[in-house]
Short mmCIF file of C-alpha atoms (C1' of nucleotides) in Angstrom, two decimals:
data_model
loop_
_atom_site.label_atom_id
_atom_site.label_comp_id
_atom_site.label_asym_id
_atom_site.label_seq_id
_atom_site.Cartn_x
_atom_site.Cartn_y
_atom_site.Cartn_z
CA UNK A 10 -24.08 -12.89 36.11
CA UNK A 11 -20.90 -14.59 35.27
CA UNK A 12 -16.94 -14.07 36.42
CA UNK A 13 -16.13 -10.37 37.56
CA UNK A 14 -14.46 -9.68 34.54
CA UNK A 15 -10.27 -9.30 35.05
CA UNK A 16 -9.51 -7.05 31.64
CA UNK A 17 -8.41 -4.06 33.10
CA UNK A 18 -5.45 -5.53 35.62
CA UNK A 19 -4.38 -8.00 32.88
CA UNK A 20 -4.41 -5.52 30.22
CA UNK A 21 -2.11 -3.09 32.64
CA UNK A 22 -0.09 -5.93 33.63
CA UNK A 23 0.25 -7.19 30.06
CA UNK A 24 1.07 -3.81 28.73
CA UNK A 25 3.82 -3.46 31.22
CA UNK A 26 5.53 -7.16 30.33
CA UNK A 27 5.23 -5.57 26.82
CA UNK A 28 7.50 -2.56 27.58
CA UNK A 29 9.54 -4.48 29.43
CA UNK A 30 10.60 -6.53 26.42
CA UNK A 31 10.79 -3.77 24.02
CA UNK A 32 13.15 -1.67 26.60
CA UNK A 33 15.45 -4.76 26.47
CA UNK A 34 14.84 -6.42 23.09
CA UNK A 35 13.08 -3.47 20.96
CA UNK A 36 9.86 -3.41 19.54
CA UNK A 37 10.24 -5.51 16.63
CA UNK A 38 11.83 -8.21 18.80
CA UNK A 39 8.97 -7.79 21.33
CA UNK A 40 6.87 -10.87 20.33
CA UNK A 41 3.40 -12.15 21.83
CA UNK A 42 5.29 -15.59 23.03
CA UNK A 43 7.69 -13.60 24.69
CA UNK A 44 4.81 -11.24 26.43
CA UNK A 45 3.38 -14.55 27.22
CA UNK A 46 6.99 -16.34 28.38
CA UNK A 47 7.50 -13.60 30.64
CA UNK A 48 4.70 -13.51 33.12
CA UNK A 49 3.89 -17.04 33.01
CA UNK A 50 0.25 -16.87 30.61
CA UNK A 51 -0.78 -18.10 27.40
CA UNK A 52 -0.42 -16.36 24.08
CA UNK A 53 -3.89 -17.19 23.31
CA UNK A 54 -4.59 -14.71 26.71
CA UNK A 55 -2.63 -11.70 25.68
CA UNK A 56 -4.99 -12.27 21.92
CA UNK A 57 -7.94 -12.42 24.06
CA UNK A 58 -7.72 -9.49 26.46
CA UNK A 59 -5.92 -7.32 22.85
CA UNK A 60 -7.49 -8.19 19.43
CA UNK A 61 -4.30 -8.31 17.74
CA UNK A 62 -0.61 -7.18 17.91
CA UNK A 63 -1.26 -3.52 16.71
CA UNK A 64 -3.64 -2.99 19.68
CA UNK A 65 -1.14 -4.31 22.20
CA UNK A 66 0.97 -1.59 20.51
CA UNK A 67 -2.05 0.94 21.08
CA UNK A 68 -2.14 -0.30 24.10
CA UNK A 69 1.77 0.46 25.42
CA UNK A 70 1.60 4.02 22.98
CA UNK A 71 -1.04 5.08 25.62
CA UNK A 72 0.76 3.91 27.99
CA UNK A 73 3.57 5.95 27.19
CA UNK A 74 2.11 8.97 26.28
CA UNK A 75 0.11 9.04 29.75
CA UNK A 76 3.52 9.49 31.26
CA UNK A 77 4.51 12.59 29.42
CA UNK A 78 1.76 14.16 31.69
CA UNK A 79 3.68 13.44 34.83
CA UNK A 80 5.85 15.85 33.98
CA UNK A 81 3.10 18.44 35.55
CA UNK A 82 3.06 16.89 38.49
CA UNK A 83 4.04 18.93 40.77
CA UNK A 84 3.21 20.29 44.35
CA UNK A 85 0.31 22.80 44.41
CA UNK A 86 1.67 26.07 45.31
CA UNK A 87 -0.20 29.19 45.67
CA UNK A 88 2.53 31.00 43.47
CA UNK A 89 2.23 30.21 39.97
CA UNK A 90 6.13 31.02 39.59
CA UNK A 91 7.06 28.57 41.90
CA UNK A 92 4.49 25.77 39.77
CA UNK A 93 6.39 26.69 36.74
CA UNK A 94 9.72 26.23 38.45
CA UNK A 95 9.20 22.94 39.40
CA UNK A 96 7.53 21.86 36.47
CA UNK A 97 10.78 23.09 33.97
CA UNK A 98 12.97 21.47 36.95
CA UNK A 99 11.06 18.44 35.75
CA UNK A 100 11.49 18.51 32.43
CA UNK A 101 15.20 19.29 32.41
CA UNK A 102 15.74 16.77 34.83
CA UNK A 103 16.85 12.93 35.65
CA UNK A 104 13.33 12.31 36.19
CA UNK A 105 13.08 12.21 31.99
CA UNK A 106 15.14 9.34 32.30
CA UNK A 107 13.12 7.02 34.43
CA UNK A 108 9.95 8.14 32.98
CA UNK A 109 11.08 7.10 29.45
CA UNK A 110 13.14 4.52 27.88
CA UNK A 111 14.52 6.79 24.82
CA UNK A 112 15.14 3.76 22.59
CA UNK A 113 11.09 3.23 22.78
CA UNK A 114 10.30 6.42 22.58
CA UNK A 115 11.40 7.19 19.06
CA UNK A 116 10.11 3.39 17.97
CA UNK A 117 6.52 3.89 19.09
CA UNK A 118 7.18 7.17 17.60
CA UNK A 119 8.34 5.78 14.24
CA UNK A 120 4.89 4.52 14.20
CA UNK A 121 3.03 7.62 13.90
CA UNK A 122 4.18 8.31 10.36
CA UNK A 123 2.51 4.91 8.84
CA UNK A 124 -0.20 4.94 11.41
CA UNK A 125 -2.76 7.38 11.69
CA UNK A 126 -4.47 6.47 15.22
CA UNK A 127 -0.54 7.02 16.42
CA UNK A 128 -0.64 10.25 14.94
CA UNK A 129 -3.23 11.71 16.16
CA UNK A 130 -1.96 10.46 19.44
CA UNK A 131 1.04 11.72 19.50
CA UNK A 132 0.14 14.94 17.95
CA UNK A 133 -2.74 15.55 20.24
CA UNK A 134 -0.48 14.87 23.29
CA UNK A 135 2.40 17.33 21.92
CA UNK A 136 -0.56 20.26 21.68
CA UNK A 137 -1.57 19.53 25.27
CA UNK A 138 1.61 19.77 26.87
CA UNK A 139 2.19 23.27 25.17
CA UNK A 140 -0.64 24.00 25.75
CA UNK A 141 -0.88 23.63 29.89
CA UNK A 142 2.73 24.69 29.82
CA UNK A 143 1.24 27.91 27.85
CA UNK A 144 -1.48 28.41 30.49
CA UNK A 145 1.20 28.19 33.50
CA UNK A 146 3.57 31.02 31.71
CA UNK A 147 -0.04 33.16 31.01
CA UNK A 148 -0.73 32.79 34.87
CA UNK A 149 2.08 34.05 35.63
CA UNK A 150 2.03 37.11 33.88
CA UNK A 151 -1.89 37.22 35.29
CA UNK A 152 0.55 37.84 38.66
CA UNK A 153 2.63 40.48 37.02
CA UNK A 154 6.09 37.36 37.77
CA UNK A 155 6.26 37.63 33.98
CA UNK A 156 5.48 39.57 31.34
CA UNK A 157 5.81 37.02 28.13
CA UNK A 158 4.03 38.32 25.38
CA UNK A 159 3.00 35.59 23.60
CA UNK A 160 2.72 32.32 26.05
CA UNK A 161 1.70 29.69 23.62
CA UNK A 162 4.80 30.72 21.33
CA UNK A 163 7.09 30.74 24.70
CA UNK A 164 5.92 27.19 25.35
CA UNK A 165 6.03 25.84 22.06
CA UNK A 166 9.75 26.97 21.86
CA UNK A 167 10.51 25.69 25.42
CA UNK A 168 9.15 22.29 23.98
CA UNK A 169 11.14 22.67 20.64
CA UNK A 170 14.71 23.08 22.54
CA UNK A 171 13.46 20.22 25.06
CA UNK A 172 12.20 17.90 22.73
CA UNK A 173 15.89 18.76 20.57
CA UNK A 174 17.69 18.64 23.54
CA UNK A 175 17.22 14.99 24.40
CA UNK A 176 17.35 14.06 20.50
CA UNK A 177 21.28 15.00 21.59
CA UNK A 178 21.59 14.10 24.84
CA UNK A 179 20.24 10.38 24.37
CA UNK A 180 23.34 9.81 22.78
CA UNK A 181 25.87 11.56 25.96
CA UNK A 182 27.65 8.89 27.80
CA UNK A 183 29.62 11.00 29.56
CA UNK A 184 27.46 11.94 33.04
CA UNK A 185 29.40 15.20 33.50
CA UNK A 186 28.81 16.28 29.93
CA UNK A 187 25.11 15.32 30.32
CA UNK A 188 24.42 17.39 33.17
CA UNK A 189 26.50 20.39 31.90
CA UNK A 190 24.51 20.41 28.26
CA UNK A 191 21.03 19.92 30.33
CA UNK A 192 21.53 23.00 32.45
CA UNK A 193 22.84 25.10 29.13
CA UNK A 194 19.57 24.16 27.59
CA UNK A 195 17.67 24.65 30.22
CA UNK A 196 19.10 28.23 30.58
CA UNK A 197 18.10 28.50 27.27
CA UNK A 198 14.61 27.73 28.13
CA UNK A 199 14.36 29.88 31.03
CA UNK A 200 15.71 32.88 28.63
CA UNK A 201 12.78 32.33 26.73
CA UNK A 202 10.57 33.32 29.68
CA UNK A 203 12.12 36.63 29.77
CA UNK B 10 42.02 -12.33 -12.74
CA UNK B 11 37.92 -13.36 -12.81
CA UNK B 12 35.41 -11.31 -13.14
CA UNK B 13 34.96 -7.88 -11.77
CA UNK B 14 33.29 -7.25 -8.88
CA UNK B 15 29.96 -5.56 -8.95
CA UNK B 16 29.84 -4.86 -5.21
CA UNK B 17 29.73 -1.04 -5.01
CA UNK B 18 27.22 -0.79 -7.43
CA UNK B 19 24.86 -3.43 -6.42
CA UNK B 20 25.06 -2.93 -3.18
CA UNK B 21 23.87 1.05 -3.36
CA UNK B 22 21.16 -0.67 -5.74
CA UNK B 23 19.97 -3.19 -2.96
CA UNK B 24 20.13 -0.43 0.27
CA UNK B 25 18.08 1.98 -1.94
CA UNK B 26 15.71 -0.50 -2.67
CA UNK B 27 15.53 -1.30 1.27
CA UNK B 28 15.06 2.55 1.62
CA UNK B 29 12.46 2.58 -0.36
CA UNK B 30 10.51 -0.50 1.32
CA UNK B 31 11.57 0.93 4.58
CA UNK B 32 9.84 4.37 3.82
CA UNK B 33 6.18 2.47 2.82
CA UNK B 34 6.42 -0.23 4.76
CA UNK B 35 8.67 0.27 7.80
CA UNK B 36 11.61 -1.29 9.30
CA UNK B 37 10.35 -4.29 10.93
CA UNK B 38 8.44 -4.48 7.84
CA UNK B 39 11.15 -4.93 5.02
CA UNK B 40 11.98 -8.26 4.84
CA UNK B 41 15.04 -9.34 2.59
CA UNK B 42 12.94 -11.08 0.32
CA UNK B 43 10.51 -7.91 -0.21
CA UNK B 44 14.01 -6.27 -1.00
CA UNK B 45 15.41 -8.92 -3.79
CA UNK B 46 11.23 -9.28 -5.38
CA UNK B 47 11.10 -4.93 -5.83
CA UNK B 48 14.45 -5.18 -7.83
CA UNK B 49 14.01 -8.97 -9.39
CA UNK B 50 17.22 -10.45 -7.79
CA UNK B 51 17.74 -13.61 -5.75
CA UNK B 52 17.38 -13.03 -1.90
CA UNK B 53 21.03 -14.67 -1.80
CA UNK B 54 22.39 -12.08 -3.70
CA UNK B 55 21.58 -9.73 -0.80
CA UNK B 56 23.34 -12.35 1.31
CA UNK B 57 26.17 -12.13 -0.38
CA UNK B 58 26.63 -8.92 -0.32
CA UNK B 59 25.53 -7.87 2.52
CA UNK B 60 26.53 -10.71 5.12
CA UNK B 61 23.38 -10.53 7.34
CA UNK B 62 19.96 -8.31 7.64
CA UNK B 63 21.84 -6.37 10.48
CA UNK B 64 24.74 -5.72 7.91
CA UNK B 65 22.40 -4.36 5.25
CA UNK B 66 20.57 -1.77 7.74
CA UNK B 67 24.17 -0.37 8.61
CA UNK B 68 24.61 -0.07 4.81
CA UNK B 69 21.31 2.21 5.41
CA UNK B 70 22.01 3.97 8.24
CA UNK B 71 25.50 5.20 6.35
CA UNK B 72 23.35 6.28 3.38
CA UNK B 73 20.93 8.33 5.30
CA UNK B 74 23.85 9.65 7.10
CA UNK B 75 25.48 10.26 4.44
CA UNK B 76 22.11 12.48 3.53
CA UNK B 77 22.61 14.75 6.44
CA UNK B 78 25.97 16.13 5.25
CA UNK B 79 24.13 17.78 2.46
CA UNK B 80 22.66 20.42 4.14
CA UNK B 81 26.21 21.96 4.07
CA UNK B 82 25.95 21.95 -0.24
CA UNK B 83 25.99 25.23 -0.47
CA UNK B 84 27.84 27.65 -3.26
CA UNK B 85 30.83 28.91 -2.33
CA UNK B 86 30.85 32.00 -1.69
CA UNK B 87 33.48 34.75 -0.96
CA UNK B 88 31.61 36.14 2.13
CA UNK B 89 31.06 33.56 4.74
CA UNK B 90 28.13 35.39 6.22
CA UNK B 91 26.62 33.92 2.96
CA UNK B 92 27.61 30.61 2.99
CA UNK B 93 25.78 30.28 6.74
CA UNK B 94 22.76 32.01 5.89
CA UNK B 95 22.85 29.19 2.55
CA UNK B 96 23.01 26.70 5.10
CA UNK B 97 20.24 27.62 7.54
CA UNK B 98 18.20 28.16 4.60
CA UNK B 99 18.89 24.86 4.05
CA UNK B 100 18.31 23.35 7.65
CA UNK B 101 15.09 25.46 7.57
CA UNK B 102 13.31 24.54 4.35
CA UNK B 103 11.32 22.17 2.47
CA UNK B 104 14.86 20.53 1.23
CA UNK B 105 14.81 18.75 4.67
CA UNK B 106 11.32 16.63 4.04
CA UNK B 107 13.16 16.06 0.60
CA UNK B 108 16.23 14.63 1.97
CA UNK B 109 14.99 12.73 4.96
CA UNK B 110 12.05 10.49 5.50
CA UNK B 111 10.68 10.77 9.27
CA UNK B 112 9.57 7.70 9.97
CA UNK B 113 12.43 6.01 8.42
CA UNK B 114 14.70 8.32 10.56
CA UNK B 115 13.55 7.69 14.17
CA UNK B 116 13.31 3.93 13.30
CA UNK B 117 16.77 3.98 12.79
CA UNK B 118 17.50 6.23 15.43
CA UNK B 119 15.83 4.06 17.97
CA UNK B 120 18.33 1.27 16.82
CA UNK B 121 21.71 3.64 18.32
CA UNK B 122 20.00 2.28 21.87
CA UNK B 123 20.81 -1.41 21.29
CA UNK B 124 23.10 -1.12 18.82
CA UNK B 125 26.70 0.30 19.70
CA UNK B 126 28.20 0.11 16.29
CA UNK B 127 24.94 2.17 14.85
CA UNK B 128 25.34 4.55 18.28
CA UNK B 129 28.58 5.58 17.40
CA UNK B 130 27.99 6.58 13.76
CA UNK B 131 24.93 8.90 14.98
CA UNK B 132 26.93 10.65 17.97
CA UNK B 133 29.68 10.92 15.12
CA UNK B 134 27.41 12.68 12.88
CA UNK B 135 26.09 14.90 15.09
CA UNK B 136 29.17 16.16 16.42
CA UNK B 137 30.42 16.66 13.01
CA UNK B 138 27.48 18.73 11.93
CA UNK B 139 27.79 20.46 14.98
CA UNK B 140 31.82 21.62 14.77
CA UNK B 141 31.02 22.28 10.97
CA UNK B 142 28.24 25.00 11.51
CA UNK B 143 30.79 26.31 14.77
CA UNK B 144 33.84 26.53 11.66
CA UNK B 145 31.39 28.57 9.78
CA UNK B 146 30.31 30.88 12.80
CA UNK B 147 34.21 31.37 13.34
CA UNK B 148 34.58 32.35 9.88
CA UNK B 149 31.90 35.27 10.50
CA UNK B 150 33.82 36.32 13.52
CA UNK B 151 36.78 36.17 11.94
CA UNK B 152 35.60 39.00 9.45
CA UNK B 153 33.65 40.41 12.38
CA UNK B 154 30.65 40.29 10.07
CA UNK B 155 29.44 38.31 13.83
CA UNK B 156 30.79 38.44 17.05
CA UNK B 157 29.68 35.46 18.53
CA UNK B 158 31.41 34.92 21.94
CA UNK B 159 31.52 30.70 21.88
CA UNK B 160 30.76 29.31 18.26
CA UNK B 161 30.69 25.84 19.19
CA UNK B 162 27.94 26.32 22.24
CA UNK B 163 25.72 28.41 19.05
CA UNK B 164 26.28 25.61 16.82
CA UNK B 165 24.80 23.19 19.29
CA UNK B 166 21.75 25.32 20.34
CA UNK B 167 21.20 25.38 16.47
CA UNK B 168 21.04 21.95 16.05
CA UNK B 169 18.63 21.30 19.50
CA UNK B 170 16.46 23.73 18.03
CA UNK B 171 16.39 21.71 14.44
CA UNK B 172 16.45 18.45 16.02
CA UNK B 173 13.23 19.65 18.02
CA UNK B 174 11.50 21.65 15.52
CA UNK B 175 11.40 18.75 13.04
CA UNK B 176 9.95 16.08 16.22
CA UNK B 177 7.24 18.29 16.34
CA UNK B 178 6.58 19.68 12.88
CA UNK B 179 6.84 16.33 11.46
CA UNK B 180 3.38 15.44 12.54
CA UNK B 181 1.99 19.10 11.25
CA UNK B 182 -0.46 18.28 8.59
CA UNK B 183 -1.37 21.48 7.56
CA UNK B 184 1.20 23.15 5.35
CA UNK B 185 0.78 26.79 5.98
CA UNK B 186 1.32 26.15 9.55
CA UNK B 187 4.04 24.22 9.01
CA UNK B 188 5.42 26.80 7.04
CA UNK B 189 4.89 29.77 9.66
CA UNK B 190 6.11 27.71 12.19
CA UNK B 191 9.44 26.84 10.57
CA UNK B 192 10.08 30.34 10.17
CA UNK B 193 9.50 30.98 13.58
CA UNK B 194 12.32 28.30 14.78
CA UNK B 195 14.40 29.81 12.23
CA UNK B 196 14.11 33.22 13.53
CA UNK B 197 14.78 31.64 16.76
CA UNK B 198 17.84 30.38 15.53
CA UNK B 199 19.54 33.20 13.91
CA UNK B 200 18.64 35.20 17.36
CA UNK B 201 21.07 32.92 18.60
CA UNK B 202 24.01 34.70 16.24
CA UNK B 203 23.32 37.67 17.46
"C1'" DA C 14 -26.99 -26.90 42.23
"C1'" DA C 15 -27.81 -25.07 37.81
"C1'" DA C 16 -26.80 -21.37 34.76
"C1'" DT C 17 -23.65 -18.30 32.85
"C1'" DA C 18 -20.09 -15.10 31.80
"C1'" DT C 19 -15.34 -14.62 31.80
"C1'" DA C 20 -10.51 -16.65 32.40
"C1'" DT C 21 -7.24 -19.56 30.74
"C1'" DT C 22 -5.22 -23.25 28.32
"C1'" DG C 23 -3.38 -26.06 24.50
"C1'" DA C 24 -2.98 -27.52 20.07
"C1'" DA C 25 -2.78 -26.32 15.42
"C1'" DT C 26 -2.58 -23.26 11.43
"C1'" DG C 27 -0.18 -21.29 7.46
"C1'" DA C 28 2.84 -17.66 6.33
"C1'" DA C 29 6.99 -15.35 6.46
"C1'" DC C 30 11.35 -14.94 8.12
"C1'" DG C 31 16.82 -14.99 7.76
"C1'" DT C 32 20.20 -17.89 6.43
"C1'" DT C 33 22.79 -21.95 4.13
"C1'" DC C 34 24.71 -24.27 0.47
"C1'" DA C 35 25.55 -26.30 -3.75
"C1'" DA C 36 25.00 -25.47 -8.57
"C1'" DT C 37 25.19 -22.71 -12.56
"C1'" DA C 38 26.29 -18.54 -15.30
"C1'" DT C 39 29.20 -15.02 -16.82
"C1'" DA C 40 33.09 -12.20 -17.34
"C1'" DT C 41 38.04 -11.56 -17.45
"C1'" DT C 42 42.86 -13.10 -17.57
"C1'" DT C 43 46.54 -16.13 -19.17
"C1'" DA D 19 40.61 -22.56 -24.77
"C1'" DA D 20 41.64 -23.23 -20.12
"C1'" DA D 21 41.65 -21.15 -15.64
"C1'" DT D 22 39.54 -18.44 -12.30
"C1'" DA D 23 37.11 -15.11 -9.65
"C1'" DT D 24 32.78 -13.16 -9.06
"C1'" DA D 25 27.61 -13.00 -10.07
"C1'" DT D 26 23.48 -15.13 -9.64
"C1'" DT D 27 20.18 -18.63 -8.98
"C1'" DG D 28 17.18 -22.06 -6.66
"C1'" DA D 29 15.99 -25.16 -3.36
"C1'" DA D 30 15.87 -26.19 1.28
"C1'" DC D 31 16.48 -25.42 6.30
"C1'" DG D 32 14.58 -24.81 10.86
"C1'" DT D 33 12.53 -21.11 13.51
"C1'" DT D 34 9.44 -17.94 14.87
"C1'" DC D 35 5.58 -15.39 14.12
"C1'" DA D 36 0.44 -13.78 14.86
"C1'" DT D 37 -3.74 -15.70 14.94
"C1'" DT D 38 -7.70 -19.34 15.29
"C1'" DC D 39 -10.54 -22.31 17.66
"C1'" DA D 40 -12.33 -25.58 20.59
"C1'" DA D 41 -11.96 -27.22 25.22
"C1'" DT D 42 -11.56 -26.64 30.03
"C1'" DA D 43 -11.48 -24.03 34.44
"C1'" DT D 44 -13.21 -20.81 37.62
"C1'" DA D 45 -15.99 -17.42 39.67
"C1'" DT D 46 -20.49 -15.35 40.41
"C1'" DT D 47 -25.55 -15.13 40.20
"C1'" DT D 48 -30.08 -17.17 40.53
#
DNA sequence: AAATATATTGAATGAACGTTCAATATATTT
DNA sequence: AAATATATTGAACGTTCATTCAATATATTT
């Protein structure tokens, strides 16, 4: 009985207002009034859908992290080469750049050294990206398209020089110079495969 | 004629002070007043000589900078084959987590995306460290004790690879892993020199 | 229509913030 | 000792902050 409870869309739609803010102001400028401000609610709404500040913060760290997993998708293909093609295409592509704002990347980041529910976020999300990445490299030696001896060291390296690489290139102005470094790195990657 | 001024001094007093906040407490967390209570001065005297909060954290970001040059304190020696293996010891090892505080580090970092002024100092730095390790490659060519074909594009793969292994290894827990791991980016590294 | 669970508002709280300004203290020079 | 430049203090400012709580509004069920 009662109102069809709402806490799912608000909590997405808060969350969202919430990066928005941060992108733009950063996260220590990204205040509940201005959440609030923003899409037209009360402050006492965003408290009453998240307990307090830090689980707002919870809140847009999951957010976040869910998008790192995008990075997989990609078209099913019946050879496993072609899957890990597309999926280091994405990776060492523009599509980093709309997926994640780099300034709140290494804020909500920050976090996980004073935090430990962060930290166990971020560090179980880190081990399952190397580790699918691992399992695409091991099916394609399963195939005889590679023959990588050790997969989950091959992926955690690949992750190493992308994870370095846009530590760098987050600072590139220069387009031009951007795309040349990406596609040196990326060659670096793929060198790894062989 | 007056007094002399006691603004060198005090102000590497007051920015270590804020480091040292900034490392329990973070950032957003180190309030001016937190700053002047942990060294028993007046919160004005940090206004005065530091002109505003945004003034004192690029006093900061210049002192952890500053940090980063270190890694290139290394004996000199007559062969420069030594002097770069010194210095990757140095990138690779335990001095790093001496040297730099993570969290403290991507908090800053983060700030380069809003803040042009703090931008320019990192994309400074990093280019320095980057044409200082290619100097010290050319040396090793130069004696042919390495025959590198393009120093500079070594240097930078050097530096992704640090960059990375330290976003990922900062959130390693266990220390023999963290150990074994860091010796595999090394050898990663110097396979890059050859 | 009564009951009820959730949505949403609005006012108020105290605490902490960065910054200011005038006043006082302390060295150093003439 | 007078002059002066810098060091340091202390009080006060207005603002913004996260959080609270009670009150009201709105759906949905019985």
């Amino acid at each position: 009985m009662g109102r069809k409870s709402l806490k799912e869309p608000r909590q997405k739609e808060i969350i969202k207002a919430f990066y928005k803010i941060v992108k733009k102001e950063g996260l220590e400028n990204a205040s509940i009034q201005k959440i609030a401000e923003s899409i037209q609610i009360n402050p006492s709404l965003i408290m009453h859908y998240f307990r307090s500040r830090e689980h707002l913060v919870y809140g847009l760290v999951e957010f976040i992290l869910d998008r790192w997993l995008h990075i997989f998708d990609v078209k099913d293909a019946e050879d496993p080469m072609d899957e890990l093609r597309a999926v280091l295409d994405n990776v060492f592509s523009k599509k980093w750049n709309s997926l994640f704002d780099d300034g709140t990347s290494y804020s909500l980041y920050s976090l996980a050294f004073r935090n430990k529910t962060i930290r166990q976020r971020y560090k179980h999300l880190l081990d399952t990206l190397r580790q699918r990445l691992a399992e695409m490299i091991a099916a394609c030696n399963k195939t005889k398209q590679l023959t990588v001896k050790d997969p989950a060291a091959a992926a955690d390296i690949i992750f190493v020089l992308v994870d370095g690489a846009y530590y760098y290139l987050s600072l590139v102005d220069d387009k031009a110079e951007y795309d040349l470094r990406l596609a040196v790195y990326k060659q670096h990657a793929l060198k790894v495969l062989n």
